[in-house]
PDB file of C-alpha atoms in Angstrom:
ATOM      1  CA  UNK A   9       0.000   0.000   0.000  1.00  0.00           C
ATOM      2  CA  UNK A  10       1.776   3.074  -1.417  1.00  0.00           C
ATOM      3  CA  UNK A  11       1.381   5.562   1.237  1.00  0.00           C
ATOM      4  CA  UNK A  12       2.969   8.443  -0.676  1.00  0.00           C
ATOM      5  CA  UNK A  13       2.346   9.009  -4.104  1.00  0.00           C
ATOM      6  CA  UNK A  14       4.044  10.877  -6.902  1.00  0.00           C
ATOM      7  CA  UNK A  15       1.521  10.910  -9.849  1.00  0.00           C
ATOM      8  CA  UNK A  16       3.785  12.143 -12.080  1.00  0.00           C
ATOM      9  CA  UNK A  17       6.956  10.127 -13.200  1.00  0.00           C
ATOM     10  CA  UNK A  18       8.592  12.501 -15.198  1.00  0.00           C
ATOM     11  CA  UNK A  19       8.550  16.549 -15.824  1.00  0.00           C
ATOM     12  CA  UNK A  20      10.764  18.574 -18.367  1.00  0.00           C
ATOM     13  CA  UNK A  21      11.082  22.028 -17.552  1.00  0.00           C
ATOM     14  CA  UNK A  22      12.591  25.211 -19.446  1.00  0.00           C
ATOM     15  CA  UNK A  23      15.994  26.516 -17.607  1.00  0.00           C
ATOM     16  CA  UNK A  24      15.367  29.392 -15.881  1.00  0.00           C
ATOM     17  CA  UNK A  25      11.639  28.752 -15.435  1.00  0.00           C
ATOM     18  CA  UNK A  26       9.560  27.224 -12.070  1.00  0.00           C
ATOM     19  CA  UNK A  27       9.768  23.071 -11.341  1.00  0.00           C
ATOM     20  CA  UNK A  28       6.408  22.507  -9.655  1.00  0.00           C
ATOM     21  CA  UNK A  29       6.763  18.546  -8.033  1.00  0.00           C
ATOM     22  CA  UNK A  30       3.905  17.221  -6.540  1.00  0.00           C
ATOM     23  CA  UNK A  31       3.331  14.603  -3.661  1.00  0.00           C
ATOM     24  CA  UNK A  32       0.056  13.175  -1.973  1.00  0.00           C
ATOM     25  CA  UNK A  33       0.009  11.081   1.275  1.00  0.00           C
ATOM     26  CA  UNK A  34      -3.183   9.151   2.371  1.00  0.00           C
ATOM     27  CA  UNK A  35      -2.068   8.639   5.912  1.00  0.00           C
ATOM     28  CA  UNK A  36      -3.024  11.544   8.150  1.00  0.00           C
ATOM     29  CA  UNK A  37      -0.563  10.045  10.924  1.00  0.00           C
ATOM     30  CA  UNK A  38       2.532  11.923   8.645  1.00  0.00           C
ATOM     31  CA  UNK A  39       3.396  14.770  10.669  1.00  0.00           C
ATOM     32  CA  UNK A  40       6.729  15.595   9.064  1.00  0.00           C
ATOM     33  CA  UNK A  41       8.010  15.447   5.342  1.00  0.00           C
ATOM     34  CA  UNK A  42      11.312  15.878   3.387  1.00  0.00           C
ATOM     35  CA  UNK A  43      12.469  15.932  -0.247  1.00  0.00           C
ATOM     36  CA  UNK A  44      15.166  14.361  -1.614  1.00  0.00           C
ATOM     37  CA  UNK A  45      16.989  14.284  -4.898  1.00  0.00           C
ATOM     38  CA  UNK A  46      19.026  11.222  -6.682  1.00  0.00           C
ATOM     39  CA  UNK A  47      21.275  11.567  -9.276  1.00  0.00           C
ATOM     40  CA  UNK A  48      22.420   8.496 -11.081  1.00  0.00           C
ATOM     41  CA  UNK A  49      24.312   6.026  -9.544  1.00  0.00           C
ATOM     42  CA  UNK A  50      24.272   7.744  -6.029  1.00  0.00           C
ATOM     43  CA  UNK A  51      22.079   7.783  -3.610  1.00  0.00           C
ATOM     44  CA  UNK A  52      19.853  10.410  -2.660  1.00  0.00           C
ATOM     45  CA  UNK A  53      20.520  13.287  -0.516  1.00  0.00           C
ATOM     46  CA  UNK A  54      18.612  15.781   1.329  1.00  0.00           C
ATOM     47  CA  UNK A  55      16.602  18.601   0.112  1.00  0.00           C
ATOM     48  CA  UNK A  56      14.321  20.380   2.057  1.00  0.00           C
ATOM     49  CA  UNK A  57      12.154  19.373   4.927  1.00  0.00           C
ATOM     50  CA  UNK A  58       8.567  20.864   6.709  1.00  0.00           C
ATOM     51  CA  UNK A  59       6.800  20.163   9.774  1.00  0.00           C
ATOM     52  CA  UNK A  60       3.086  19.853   9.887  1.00  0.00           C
ATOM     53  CA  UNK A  61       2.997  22.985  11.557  1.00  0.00           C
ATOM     54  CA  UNK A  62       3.937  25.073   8.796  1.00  0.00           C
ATOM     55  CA  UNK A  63       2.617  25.040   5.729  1.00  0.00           C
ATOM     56  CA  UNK A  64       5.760  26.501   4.110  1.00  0.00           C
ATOM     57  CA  UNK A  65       9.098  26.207   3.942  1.00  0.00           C
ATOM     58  CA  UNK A  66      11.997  27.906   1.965  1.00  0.00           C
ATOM     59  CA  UNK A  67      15.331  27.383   1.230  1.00  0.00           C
ATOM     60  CA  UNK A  68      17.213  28.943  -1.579  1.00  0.00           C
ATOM     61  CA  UNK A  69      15.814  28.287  -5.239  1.00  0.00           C
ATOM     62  CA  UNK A  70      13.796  25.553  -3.168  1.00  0.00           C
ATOM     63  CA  UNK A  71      10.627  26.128  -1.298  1.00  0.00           C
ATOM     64  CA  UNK A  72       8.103  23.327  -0.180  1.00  0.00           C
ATOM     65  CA  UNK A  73       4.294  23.836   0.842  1.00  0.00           C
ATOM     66  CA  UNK A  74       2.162  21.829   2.598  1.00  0.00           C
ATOM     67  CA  UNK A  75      -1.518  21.655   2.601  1.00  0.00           C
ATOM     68  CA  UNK A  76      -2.926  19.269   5.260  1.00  0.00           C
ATOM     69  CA  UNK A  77      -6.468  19.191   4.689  1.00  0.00           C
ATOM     70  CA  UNK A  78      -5.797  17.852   0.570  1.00  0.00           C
ATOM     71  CA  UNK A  79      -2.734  16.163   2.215  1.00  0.00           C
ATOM     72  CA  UNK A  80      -0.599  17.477  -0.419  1.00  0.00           C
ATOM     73  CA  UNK A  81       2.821  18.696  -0.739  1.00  0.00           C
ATOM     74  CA  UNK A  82       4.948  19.835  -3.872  1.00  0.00           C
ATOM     75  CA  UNK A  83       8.220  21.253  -4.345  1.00  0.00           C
ATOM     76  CA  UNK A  84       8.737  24.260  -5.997  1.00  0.00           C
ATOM     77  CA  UNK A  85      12.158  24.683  -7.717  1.00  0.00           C
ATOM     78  CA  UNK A  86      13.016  28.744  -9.131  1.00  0.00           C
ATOM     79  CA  UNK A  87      14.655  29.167 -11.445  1.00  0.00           C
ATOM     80  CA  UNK A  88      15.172  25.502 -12.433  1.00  0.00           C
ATOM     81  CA  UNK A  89      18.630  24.560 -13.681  1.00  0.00           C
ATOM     82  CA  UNK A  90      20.641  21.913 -15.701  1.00  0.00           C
ATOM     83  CA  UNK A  91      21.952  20.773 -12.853  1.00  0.00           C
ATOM     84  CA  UNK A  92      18.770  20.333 -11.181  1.00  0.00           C
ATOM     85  CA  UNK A  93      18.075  17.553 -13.285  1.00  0.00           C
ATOM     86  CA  UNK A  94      17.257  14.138 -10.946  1.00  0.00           C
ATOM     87  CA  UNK A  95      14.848  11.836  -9.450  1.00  0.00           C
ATOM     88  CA  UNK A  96      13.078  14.107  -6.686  1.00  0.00           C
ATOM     89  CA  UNK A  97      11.265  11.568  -3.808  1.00  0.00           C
ATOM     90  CA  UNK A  98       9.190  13.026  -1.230  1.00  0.00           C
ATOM     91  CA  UNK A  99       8.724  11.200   2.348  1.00  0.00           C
ATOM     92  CA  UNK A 100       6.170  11.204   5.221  1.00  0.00           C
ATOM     93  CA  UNK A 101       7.136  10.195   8.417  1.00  0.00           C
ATOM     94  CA  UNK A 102       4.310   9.483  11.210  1.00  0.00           C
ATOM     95  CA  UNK A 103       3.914  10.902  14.537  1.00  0.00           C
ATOM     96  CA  UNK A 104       3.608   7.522  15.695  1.00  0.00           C
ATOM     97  CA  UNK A 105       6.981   6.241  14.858  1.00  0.00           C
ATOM     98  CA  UNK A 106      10.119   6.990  12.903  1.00  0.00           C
ATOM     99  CA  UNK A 107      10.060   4.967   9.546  1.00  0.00           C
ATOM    100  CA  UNK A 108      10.266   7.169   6.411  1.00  0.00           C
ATOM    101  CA  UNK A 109       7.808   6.241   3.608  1.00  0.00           C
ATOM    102  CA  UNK A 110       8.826   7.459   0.404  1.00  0.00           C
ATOM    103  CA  UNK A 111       7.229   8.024  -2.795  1.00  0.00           C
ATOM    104  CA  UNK A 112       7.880   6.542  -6.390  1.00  0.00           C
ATOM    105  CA  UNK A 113       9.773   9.264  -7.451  1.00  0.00           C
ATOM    106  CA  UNK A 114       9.806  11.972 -10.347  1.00  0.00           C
ATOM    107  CA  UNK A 115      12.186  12.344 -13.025  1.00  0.00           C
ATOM    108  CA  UNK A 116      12.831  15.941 -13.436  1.00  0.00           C
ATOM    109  CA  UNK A 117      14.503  17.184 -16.807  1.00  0.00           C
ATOM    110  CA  UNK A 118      15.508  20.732 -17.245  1.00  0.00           C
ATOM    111  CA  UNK A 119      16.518  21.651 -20.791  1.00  0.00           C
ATOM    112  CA  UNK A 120      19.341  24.279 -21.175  1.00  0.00           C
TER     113      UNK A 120
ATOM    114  CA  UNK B  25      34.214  13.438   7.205  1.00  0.00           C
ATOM    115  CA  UNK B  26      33.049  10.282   4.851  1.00  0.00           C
ATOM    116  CA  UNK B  27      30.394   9.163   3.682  1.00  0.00           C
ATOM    117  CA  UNK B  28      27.732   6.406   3.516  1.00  0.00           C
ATOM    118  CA  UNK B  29      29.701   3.435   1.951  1.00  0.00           C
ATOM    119  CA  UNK B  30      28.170   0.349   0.721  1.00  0.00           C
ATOM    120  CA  UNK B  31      29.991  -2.972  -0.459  1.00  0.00           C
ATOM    121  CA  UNK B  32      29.731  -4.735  -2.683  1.00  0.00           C
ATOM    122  CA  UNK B  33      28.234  -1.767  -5.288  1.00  0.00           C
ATOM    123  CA  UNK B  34      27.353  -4.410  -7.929  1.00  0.00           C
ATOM    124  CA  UNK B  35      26.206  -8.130  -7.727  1.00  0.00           C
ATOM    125  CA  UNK B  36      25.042 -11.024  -9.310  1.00  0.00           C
ATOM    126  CA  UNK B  37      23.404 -13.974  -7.720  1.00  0.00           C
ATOM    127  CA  UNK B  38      21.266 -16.955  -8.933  1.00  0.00           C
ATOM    128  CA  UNK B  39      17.613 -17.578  -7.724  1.00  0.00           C
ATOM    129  CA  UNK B  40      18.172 -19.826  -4.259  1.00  0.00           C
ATOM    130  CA  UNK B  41      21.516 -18.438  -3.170  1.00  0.00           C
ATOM    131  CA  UNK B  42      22.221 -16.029  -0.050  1.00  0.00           C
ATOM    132  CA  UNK B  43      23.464 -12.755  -0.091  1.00  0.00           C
ATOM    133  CA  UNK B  44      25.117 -10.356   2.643  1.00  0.00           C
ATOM    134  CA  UNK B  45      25.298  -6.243   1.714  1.00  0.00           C
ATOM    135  CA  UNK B  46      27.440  -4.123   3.696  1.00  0.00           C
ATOM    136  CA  UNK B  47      26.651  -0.689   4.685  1.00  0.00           C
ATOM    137  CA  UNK B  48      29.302   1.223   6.888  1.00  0.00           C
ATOM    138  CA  UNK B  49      27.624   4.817   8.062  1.00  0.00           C
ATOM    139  CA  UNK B  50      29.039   7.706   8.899  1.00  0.00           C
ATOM    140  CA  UNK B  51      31.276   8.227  11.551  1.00  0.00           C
ATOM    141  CA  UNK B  52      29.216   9.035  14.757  1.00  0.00           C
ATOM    142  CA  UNK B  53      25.870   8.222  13.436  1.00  0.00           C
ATOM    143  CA  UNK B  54      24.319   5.406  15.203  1.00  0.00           C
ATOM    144  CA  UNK B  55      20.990   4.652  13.368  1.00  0.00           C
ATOM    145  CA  UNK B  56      20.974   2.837  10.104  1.00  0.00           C
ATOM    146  CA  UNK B  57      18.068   2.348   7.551  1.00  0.00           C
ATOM    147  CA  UNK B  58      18.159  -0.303   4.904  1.00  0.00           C
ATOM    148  CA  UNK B  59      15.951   0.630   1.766  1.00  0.00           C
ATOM    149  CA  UNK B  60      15.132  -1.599  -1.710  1.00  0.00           C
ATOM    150  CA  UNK B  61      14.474   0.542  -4.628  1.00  0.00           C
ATOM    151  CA  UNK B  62      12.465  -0.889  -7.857  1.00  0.00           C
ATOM    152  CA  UNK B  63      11.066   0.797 -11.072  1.00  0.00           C
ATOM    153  CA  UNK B  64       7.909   1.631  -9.936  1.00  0.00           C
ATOM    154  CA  UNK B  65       7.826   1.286  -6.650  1.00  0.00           C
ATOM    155  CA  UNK B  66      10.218   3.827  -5.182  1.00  0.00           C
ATOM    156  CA  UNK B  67      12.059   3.482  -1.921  1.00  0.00           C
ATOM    157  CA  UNK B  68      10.636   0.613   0.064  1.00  0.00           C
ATOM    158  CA  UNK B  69      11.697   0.351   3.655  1.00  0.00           C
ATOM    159  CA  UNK B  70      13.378  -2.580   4.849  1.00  0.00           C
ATOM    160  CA  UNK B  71      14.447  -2.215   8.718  1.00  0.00           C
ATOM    161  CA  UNK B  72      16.489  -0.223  10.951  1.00  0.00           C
ATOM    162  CA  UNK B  73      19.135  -0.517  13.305  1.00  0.00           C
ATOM    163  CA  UNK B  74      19.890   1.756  16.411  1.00  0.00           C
ATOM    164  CA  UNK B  75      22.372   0.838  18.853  1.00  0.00           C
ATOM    165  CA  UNK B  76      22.579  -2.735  17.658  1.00  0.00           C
ATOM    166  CA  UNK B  77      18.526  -3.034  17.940  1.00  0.00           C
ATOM    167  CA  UNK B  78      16.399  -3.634  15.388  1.00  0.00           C
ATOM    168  CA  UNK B  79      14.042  -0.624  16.223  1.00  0.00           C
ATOM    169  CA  UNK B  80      11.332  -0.517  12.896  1.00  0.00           C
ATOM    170  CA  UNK B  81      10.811  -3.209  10.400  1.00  0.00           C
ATOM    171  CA  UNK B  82       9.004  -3.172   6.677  1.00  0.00           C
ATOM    172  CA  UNK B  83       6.865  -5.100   5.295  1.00  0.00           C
ATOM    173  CA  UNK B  84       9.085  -7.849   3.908  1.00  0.00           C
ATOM    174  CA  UNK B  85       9.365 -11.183   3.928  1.00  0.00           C
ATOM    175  CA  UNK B  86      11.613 -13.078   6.578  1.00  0.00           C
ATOM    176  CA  UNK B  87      14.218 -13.772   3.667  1.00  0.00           C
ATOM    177  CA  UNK B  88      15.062 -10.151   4.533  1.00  0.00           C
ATOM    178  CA  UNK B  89      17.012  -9.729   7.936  1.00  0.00           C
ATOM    179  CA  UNK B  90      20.093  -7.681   8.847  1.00  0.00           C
ATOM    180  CA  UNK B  91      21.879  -6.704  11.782  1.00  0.00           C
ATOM    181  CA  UNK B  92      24.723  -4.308  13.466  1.00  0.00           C
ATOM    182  CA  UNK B  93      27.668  -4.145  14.876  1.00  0.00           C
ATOM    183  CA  UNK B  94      28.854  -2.576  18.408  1.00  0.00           C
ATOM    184  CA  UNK B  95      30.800   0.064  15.406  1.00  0.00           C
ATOM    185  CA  UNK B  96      27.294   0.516  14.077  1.00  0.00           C
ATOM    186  CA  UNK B  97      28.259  -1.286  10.846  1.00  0.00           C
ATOM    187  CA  UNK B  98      25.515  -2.757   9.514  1.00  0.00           C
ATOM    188  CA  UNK B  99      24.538  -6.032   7.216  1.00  0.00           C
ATOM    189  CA  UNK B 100      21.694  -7.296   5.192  1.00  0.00           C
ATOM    190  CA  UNK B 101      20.834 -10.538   4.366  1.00  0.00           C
ATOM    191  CA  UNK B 102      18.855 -11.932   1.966  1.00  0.00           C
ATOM    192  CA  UNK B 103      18.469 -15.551   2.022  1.00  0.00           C
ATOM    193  CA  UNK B 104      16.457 -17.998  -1.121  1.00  0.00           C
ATOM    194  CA  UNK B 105      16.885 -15.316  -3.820  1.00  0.00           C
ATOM    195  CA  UNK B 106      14.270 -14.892  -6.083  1.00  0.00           C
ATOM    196  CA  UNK B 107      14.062 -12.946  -9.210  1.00  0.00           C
ATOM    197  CA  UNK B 108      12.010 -10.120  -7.836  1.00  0.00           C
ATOM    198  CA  UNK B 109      14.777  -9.455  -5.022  1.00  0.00           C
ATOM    199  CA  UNK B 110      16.857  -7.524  -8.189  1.00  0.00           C
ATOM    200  CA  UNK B 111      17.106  -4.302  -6.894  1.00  0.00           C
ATOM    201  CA  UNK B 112      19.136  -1.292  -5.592  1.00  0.00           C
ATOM    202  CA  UNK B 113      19.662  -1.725  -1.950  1.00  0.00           C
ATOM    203  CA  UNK B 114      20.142   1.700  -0.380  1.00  0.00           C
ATOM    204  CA  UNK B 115      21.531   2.070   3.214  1.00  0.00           C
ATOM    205  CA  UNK B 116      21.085   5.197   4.834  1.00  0.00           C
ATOM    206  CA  UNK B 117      22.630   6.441   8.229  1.00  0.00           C
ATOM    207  CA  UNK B 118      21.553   9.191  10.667  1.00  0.00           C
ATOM    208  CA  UNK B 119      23.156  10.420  13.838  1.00  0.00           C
ATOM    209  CA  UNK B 120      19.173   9.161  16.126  1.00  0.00           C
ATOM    210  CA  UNK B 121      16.616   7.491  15.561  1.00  0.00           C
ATOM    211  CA  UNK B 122      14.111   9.089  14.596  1.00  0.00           C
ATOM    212  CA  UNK B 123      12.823  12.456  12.013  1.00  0.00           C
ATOM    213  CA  UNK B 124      16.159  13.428  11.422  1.00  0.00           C
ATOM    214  CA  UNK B 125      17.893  13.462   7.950  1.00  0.00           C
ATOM    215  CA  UNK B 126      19.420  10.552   6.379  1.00  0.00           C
ATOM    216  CA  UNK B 127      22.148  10.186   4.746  1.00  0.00           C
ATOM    217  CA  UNK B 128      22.293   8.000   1.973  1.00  0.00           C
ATOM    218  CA  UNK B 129      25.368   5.879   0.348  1.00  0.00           C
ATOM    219  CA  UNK B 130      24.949   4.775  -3.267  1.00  0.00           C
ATOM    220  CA  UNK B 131      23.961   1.816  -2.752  1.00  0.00           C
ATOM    221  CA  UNK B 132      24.671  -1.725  -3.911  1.00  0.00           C
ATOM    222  CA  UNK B 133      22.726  -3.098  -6.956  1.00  0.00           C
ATOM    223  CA  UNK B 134      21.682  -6.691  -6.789  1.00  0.00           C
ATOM    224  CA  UNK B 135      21.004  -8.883  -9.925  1.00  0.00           C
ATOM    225  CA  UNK B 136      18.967 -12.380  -9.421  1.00  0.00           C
ATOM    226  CA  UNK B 137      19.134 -14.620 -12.051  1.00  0.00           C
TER     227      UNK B 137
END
């Protein structure tokens, strides 16, 4: 049972223009979420992260939002870049425990 | 400071063998996570380690088991291979247990044939 979803598997994106990745959860336990990024042959690394508290958070180019009530998330990438190019996974983690349930993934393509 | 390593990075095994993956974490961190990754299915959760406990477990079969070390090196074992075991195992280390980030090493990519 896929927990976290990522509808989309793939996006391809103008440089210099917004990256909008999306992410829905079904279990209203998740209390915390994070973004991660995987380039080939690596594994991924950490992106950005938001507590159910907020429903934004910002870092750099990168800013994720949150909307409980459609338990949604997406991360917004601006301006997108070459180099941004990667699988992006999103995760929920529950307030109940500690195990991180990640998504399927979307393969993000930004063309120079 | 290193990284995440994982040994062996590449593998090939026939359907009914054993395998062991290694997965040495960062220096200090005491929690791993072991992850299997498939087309389609994303990052699926395996088990974690803190402290030499198992402290969370996936939804896998009990082919899948693992362990660690007093060093916090940890293994994963995979006994009775079967074809849909092919995957890219993914270790990932944090400093707790718990909603901290992970760090992830590149994982070691498992062929059953």
């Amino acid at each position: 049972d896929q927990q976290v979803k990522q509808n989309s598997p793939s996006l391809s994106v103008q440089e210099g223009r917004i990256s909008i990745l999306n992410c829905d959860y079904t279990n209203s336990m998740f209390d915390y979420f994070l973004w991660y990024k995987k380039y080939p042959a690596e594994g991924p690394t950490f992106l950005i992260s938001i507590s159910s508290i907020k429903d934004k958070n910002e870092d750099g180019r990168f800013t994720v939002f949150l909307n409980k009530s459609a338990k949604h998330l997406s991360l917004h990438i601006v301006p997108s870049q070459p180099g941004d190019s990667a699988v992006y996974f999103c995760a929920g983690v529950p307030n109940t425990g500690n195990q991180f349930y990640f998504g399927t993934g979307t393969s993000l393509t930004v063309i120079p | 400071k290193a990284g995440v390593t994982q040994t062996p990075r590449y593998l090939i095994k026939t359907r009914g063998q054993q395998v062991t993956l290694s997965c040495s974490p960062i220096s200090g961190h005491r929690s791993v996570s072991w992850y299997q990754q498939t087309p389609g299915q994303g990052l699926q959760f395996l088990f974690e380690y803190f402290s030499e406990t198992q402290r969370n477990k996936g939804n896998f079969p009990g082919r899948f088991s693992g362990r660690q070390f007093s060093n916090s090196r940890s293994e994963m074992n995979v006994s009775t291979l079967e074809l849909g075991d092919s995957a890219l195992y993914l270790c990932a280390s944090s400093w707790t247990s718990g909603r901290v980030e992970q760090y992830f090493g590149p994982g070691t990519r498992l062929t059953v044939t």
